């Protein structure tokens, strides 16, 4: 596996592969890899001739400097996992390589980035779309894979790619869960044992909503049932519950007559966890 720290290094590799007629699948990450990331890598291997993984804790998507400083990092362990998974190249630039002195351009999906989770974390999705654009321009992948857990992020990136005519196929990959249903996230390691034990309530509430949807229900009834389950867990503080159109993320109301995306976020001991489910009648 090649390890690159500079744009020139990864660009030389990707140019050579493309000139040789090979396709490139890119897995964007902020490192501290877990089975959820490895599911993206596995799917990337099935799609592309070459797999590139980027590891970059992107400062532009963190509002709170403390959150950025606390973000878990372990490059050696990450690289060992990627090597074992047969990845062709890992790209680990430093911040100056991606945001050089004088950098001032941003990319933003003006509506989608500023609703829902974007209101809880102002500027977050703008930071994501800006860095993703930079990486697409550096690596020029044929495919880029993103987890469905970050549902709004996936829709924001799909919108950006459509609006800016970017020549890359965005592939969403289903959320990987622990045995008790908690969606895998790099943040899970920061939970206390008690909060870790409480956190699967998110998945249980979504599973209940899925059942209700199948039986026939309304948006309001789904919302009330999820809210009641989360509020019954004393360690959970509900931060966001939105039932929206799966692509436009516009709020829905009344009878559930078509698929709807449920976006859920809650804090456990100050750690914000998110989960999502698309439910269908
Ligand atoms: O989902 C993530 O880990 C990040 O938001 C991403 C897409 C790697 C951009 O920094």
Coordinates of C-alpha atoms and ligand atoms in Angstrom, one line a residue:
X1 CA 0.0 0.0 0.0
X2 CA 1.4 3.4 -1.0
X3 CA 1.2 6.1 1.7
X4 CA 1.0 9.7 0.5
X5 CA 1.2 12.9 2.5
X6 CA 1.2 15.4 -0.4
X7 CA -1.2 16.2 -3.3
X8 CA 1.6 15.6 -5.8
X9 CA 2.1 12.1 -4.5
X10 CA -1.5 10.9 -4.6
X11 CA -2.2 12.8 -7.9
X12 CA 0.7 11.0 -9.6
X13 CA -0.6 7.6 -8.5
X14 CA -4.2 8.3 -9.5
X15 CA -3.2 9.8 -12.9
X16 CA -1.1 6.8 -13.6
X17 CA -4.0 4.4 -12.7
X18 CA -6.5 6.4 -14.8
X19 CA -4.1 6.5 -17.8
X20 CA -3.7 2.7 -17.5
X21 CA -7.5 2.4 -17.8
X22 CA -8.1 1.6 -14.1
X23 CA -11.1 3.0 -12.2
X24 CA -10.6 4.6 -8.7
X25 CA -12.9 4.2 -5.7
X26 CA -12.4 6.7 -3.0
X27 CA -13.3 6.2 0.7
X28 CA -13.2 9.6 2.6
X29 CA -12.6 9.3 6.3
X30 CA -11.4 11.2 9.3
X31 CA -9.5 8.1 10.6
X32 CA -9.8 6.1 13.8
X33 CA -11.3 3.5 11.6
X34 CA -13.9 1.0 12.6
X35 CA -16.0 -1.8 11.0
X36 CA -18.2 0.9 9.5
X37 CA -15.3 2.4 7.5
X38 CA -14.1 -1.1 6.6
X39 CA -17.6 -1.8 5.1
X40 CA -17.0 1.2 2.8
X41 CA -13.6 -0.1 1.9
X42 CA -15.0 -3.6 1.1
X43 CA -17.7 -2.0 -1.2
X44 CA -15.0 0.2 -2.8
X45 CA -12.9 -2.9 -3.6
X46 CA -15.9 -4.4 -5.4
X47 CA -16.6 -1.2 -7.4
X48 CA -13.2 0.1 -8.4
X49 CA -9.9 -1.3 -9.8
X50 CA -8.0 0.8 -7.3
X51 CA -9.0 1.9 -3.8
X52 CA -7.8 5.1 -2.2
X53 CA -8.6 6.0 1.4
X54 CA -8.1 9.5 2.7
X55 CA -7.6 10.1 6.4
X56 CA -7.9 13.8 7.3
X57 CA -9.5 15.3 10.4
X58 CA -11.0 18.3 8.6
X59 CA -10.8 21.4 10.9
X60 CA -13.3 23.3 8.6
X61 CA -16.2 21.1 9.7
X62 CA -15.7 21.5 13.5
X63 CA -17.3 24.5 15.1
X64 CA -15.9 23.8 18.5
X65 CA -12.0 23.7 18.8
X66 CA -12.3 21.4 21.8
X67 CA -14.3 18.9 19.7
X68 CA -11.6 19.0 17.0
X69 CA -8.8 18.6 19.6
X70 CA -10.5 15.6 21.2
X71 CA -11.3 13.8 17.9
X72 CA -9.6 10.4 18.3
X73 CA -6.6 9.7 16.1
X74 CA -4.4 6.6 15.6
X75 CA -2.8 6.7 12.2
X76 CA -0.6 3.6 12.7
X77 CA -3.5 1.4 13.6
X78 CA -5.6 2.8 10.7
X79 CA -2.8 2.1 8.2
X80 CA -2.4 -1.5 9.5
X81 CA -6.2 -2.0 9.0
X82 CA -6.1 -0.6 5.5
X83 CA -3.0 -2.6 4.5
X84 CA -4.8 -5.8 5.7
X85 CA -7.9 -4.9 3.7
X86 CA -5.8 -4.6 0.4
X87 CA -6.2 -0.8 -0.1
X88 CA -4.0 0.5 -2.8
X89 CA -3.2 4.0 -1.4
X90 CA -3.8 6.0 1.8
X91 CA -3.7 9.8 1.6
X92 CA -2.9 11.5 5.0
X93 CA -2.2 15.2 4.3
X94 CA -1.5 17.7 7.0
X95 CA -3.8 20.7 7.3
X96 CA -1.4 23.1 5.4
X97 CA -1.5 20.8 2.4
X98 CA -5.3 21.1 2.1
X99 CA -5.7 24.6 3.4
X100 CA -2.6 26.5 2.4
X101 CA -1.9 30.1 3.4
X102 CA -4.4 32.4 1.7
X103 CA -7.0 29.7 1.1
X104 CA -10.5 31.4 1.0
X105 CA -12.8 29.4 -1.3
X106 CA -15.8 27.5 0.1
X107 CA -18.4 25.3 -1.4
X108 CA -21.9 25.2 0.1
X109 CA -25.2 23.7 -0.7
X110 CA -27.1 26.8 0.5
X111 CA -30.4 25.2 1.7
X112 CA -29.5 21.6 2.5
X113 CA -26.5 22.5 4.6
X114 CA -28.3 24.9 6.8
X115 CA -31.4 22.9 7.9
X116 CA -31.7 20.1 10.5
X117 CA -28.3 19.0 11.7
X118 CA -26.8 22.1 10.0
X119 CA -28.7 24.3 12.4
X120 CA -27.2 22.4 15.4
X121 CA -23.7 22.7 13.9
X122 CA -23.5 25.9 11.8
X123 CA -20.9 25.7 9.1
X124 CA -20.4 22.0 9.5
X125 CA -21.7 20.9 6.1
X126 CA -20.0 23.8 4.3
X127 CA -16.7 22.4 5.8
X128 CA -17.6 18.9 4.5
X129 CA -18.5 20.0 0.9
X130 CA -15.4 22.2 0.7
X131 CA -13.0 19.5 1.8
X132 CA -14.8 16.8 -0.3
X133 CA -14.5 19.1 -3.4
X134 CA -10.8 19.5 -2.7
X135 CA -10.3 15.8 -2.5
X136 CA -12.3 15.1 -5.6
X137 CA -10.2 17.6 -7.5
X138 CA -6.9 16.1 -6.2
X139 CA -7.8 12.4 -6.7
X140 CA -10.5 12.6 -9.5
X141 CA -12.2 9.3 -8.4
X142 CA -14.8 7.4 -10.4
X143 CA -16.7 6.4 -7.2
X144 CA -16.8 7.9 -3.7
X145 CA -18.4 6.0 -0.9
X146 CA -20.2 7.5 2.1
X147 CA -22.0 5.9 5.0
X148 CA -25.8 6.2 5.2
X149 CA -25.5 6.9 8.9
X150 CA -24.6 10.5 8.1
X151 CA -27.7 10.7 6.1
X152 CA -27.8 14.5 5.7
X153 CA -24.1 14.5 4.7
X154 CA -24.9 12.0 2.0
X155 CA -27.7 14.0 0.6
X156 CA -25.7 17.3 0.8
X157 CA -22.8 15.6 -1.2
X158 CA -25.3 14.1 -3.8
X159 CA -26.8 17.6 -4.2
X160 CA -23.3 19.2 -4.6
X161 CA -22.2 16.6 -7.2
X162 CA -25.4 17.2 -9.2
X163 CA -25.3 21.0 -9.0
X164 CA -21.7 21.3 -9.9
X165 CA -21.7 18.6 -12.6
X166 CA -19.0 16.7 -10.9
X167 CA -17.9 13.5 -12.7
X168 CA -18.1 11.1 -9.8
X169 CA -20.6 8.5 -8.7
X170 CA -21.7 8.8 -5.1
X171 CA -22.4 5.5 -3.4
X172 CA -24.2 5.2 -0.1
X173 CA -23.4 2.3 2.1
X174 CA -25.7 0.9 4.9
X175 CA -24.9 1.6 8.5
X176 CA -22.9 -1.0 10.4
X177 CA -24.0 -1.7 13.9
X178 CA -22.7 -3.3 17.1
X179 CA -24.5 -6.5 18.2
X180 CA -26.8 -4.4 20.5
X181 CA -27.8 -2.2 17.5
X182 CA -25.7 0.9 18.3
X183 CA -24.5 2.5 15.0
X184 CA -20.7 2.3 14.8
X185 CA -19.0 5.8 15.2
X186 CA -15.6 7.0 16.2
X187 CA -17.4 8.9 19.0
X188 CA -18.6 5.7 20.7
X189 CA -15.2 5.2 22.4
X190 CA -15.7 8.5 24.2
X191 CA -18.9 7.2 25.9
X192 CA -18.8 6.2 29.6
X193 CA -19.8 2.5 30.1
X194 CA -23.2 3.7 31.4
X195 CA -23.8 5.9 28.4
X196 CA -22.6 3.2 26.1
X197 CA -25.2 0.8 27.6
X198 CA -27.9 3.5 27.2
X199 CA -27.1 4.5 23.6
X200 CA -28.8 1.6 21.7
X201 CA -32.1 3.3 22.6
X202 CA -31.6 5.2 19.3
X203 CA -31.7 2.1 17.2
X204 CA -34.6 0.6 19.3
X205 CA -36.7 3.7 18.7
X206 CA -35.9 3.6 14.9
X207 CA -36.8 -0.1 14.8
X208 CA -40.1 0.6 16.5
X209 CA -40.8 3.4 14.0
X210 CA -40.0 1.0 11.1
X211 CA -42.6 -1.4 12.5
X212 CA -45.2 1.3 12.9
X213 CA -44.6 2.5 9.3
X214 CA -45.1 -1.0 7.9
X215 CA -48.4 -1.3 9.8
X216 CA -49.6 2.1 8.6
X217 CA -49.2 5.3 10.6
X218 CA -48.8 9.1 10.6
X219 CA -45.7 11.3 10.8
X220 CA -47.0 12.7 14.1
X221 CA -47.5 9.3 15.6
X222 CA -44.0 8.2 14.6
X223 CA -42.6 11.3 16.1
X224 CA -44.5 10.9 19.4
X225 CA -43.4 7.2 19.7
X226 CA -39.7 8.0 19.1
X227 CA -39.7 11.0 21.4
X228 CA -41.4 8.9 24.2
X229 CA -38.8 6.1 23.9
X230 CA -35.8 8.5 24.0
X231 CA -37.2 10.6 26.8
X232 CA -37.8 7.4 28.9
X233 CA -34.0 6.9 28.8
X234 CA -32.6 9.2 31.6
X235 CA -29.1 9.2 30.1
X236 CA -30.3 10.5 26.7
X237 CA -30.9 14.1 25.9
X238 CA -32.8 14.3 22.6
X239 CA -31.2 16.9 20.3
X240 CA -32.9 16.4 17.0
X241 CA -35.9 14.4 15.6
X242 CA -36.9 15.1 12.0
X243 CA -39.0 13.1 9.7
X244 CA -38.4 14.3 6.2
X245 CA -38.5 13.6 2.5
X246 CA -35.6 11.2 1.7
X247 CA -33.9 13.5 -0.8
X248 CA -35.0 17.1 -0.3
X249 CA -35.1 16.6 3.5
X250 CA -38.2 18.8 3.5
X251 CA -40.4 18.2 6.6
X252 CA -43.4 15.8 6.2
X253 CA -46.8 15.7 7.9
X254 CA -50.0 13.6 8.0
X255 CA -50.4 10.0 6.8
X256 CA -47.2 8.2 5.9
X257 CA -47.8 7.4 2.2
X258 CA -44.3 7.2 0.8
X259 CA -40.8 6.5 2.2
X260 CA -39.6 9.0 4.8
X261 CA -36.2 9.5 6.4
X262 CA -36.0 9.7 10.2
X263 CA -33.0 11.7 11.4
X264 CA -32.3 11.3 15.1
X265 CA -29.6 12.8 17.3
X266 CA -29.2 12.7 21.1
X267 CA -26.4 13.4 23.6
X268 CA -25.2 10.9 26.0
X269 CA -22.9 12.5 28.7
X270 CA -22.2 15.4 26.3
X271 CA -21.3 13.2 23.3
X272 CA -23.6 13.8 20.4
X273 CA -24.7 10.6 18.6
X274 CA -26.7 10.4 15.4
X275 CA -28.7 7.6 13.7
X276 CA -31.2 7.4 10.9
X277 CA -33.6 5.1 9.1
X278 CA -35.6 5.4 5.9
X279 CA -39.0 3.9 6.7
X280 CA -41.7 2.8 4.2
X281 CA -45.5 2.3 4.5
Ligands
LIG1 O1 -17.9 11.5 7.2 C1 -16.8 11.9 7.5 O2 -16.0 11.2 8.1 C2 -16.3 13.3 7.1 O3 -17.4 14.2 7.2 C3 -15.7 13.3 5.7 C4 -16.7 13.0 4.6 C5 -14.5 12.4 5.6 C6 -15.2 14.8 5.3 O4 -14.3 15.2 6.2

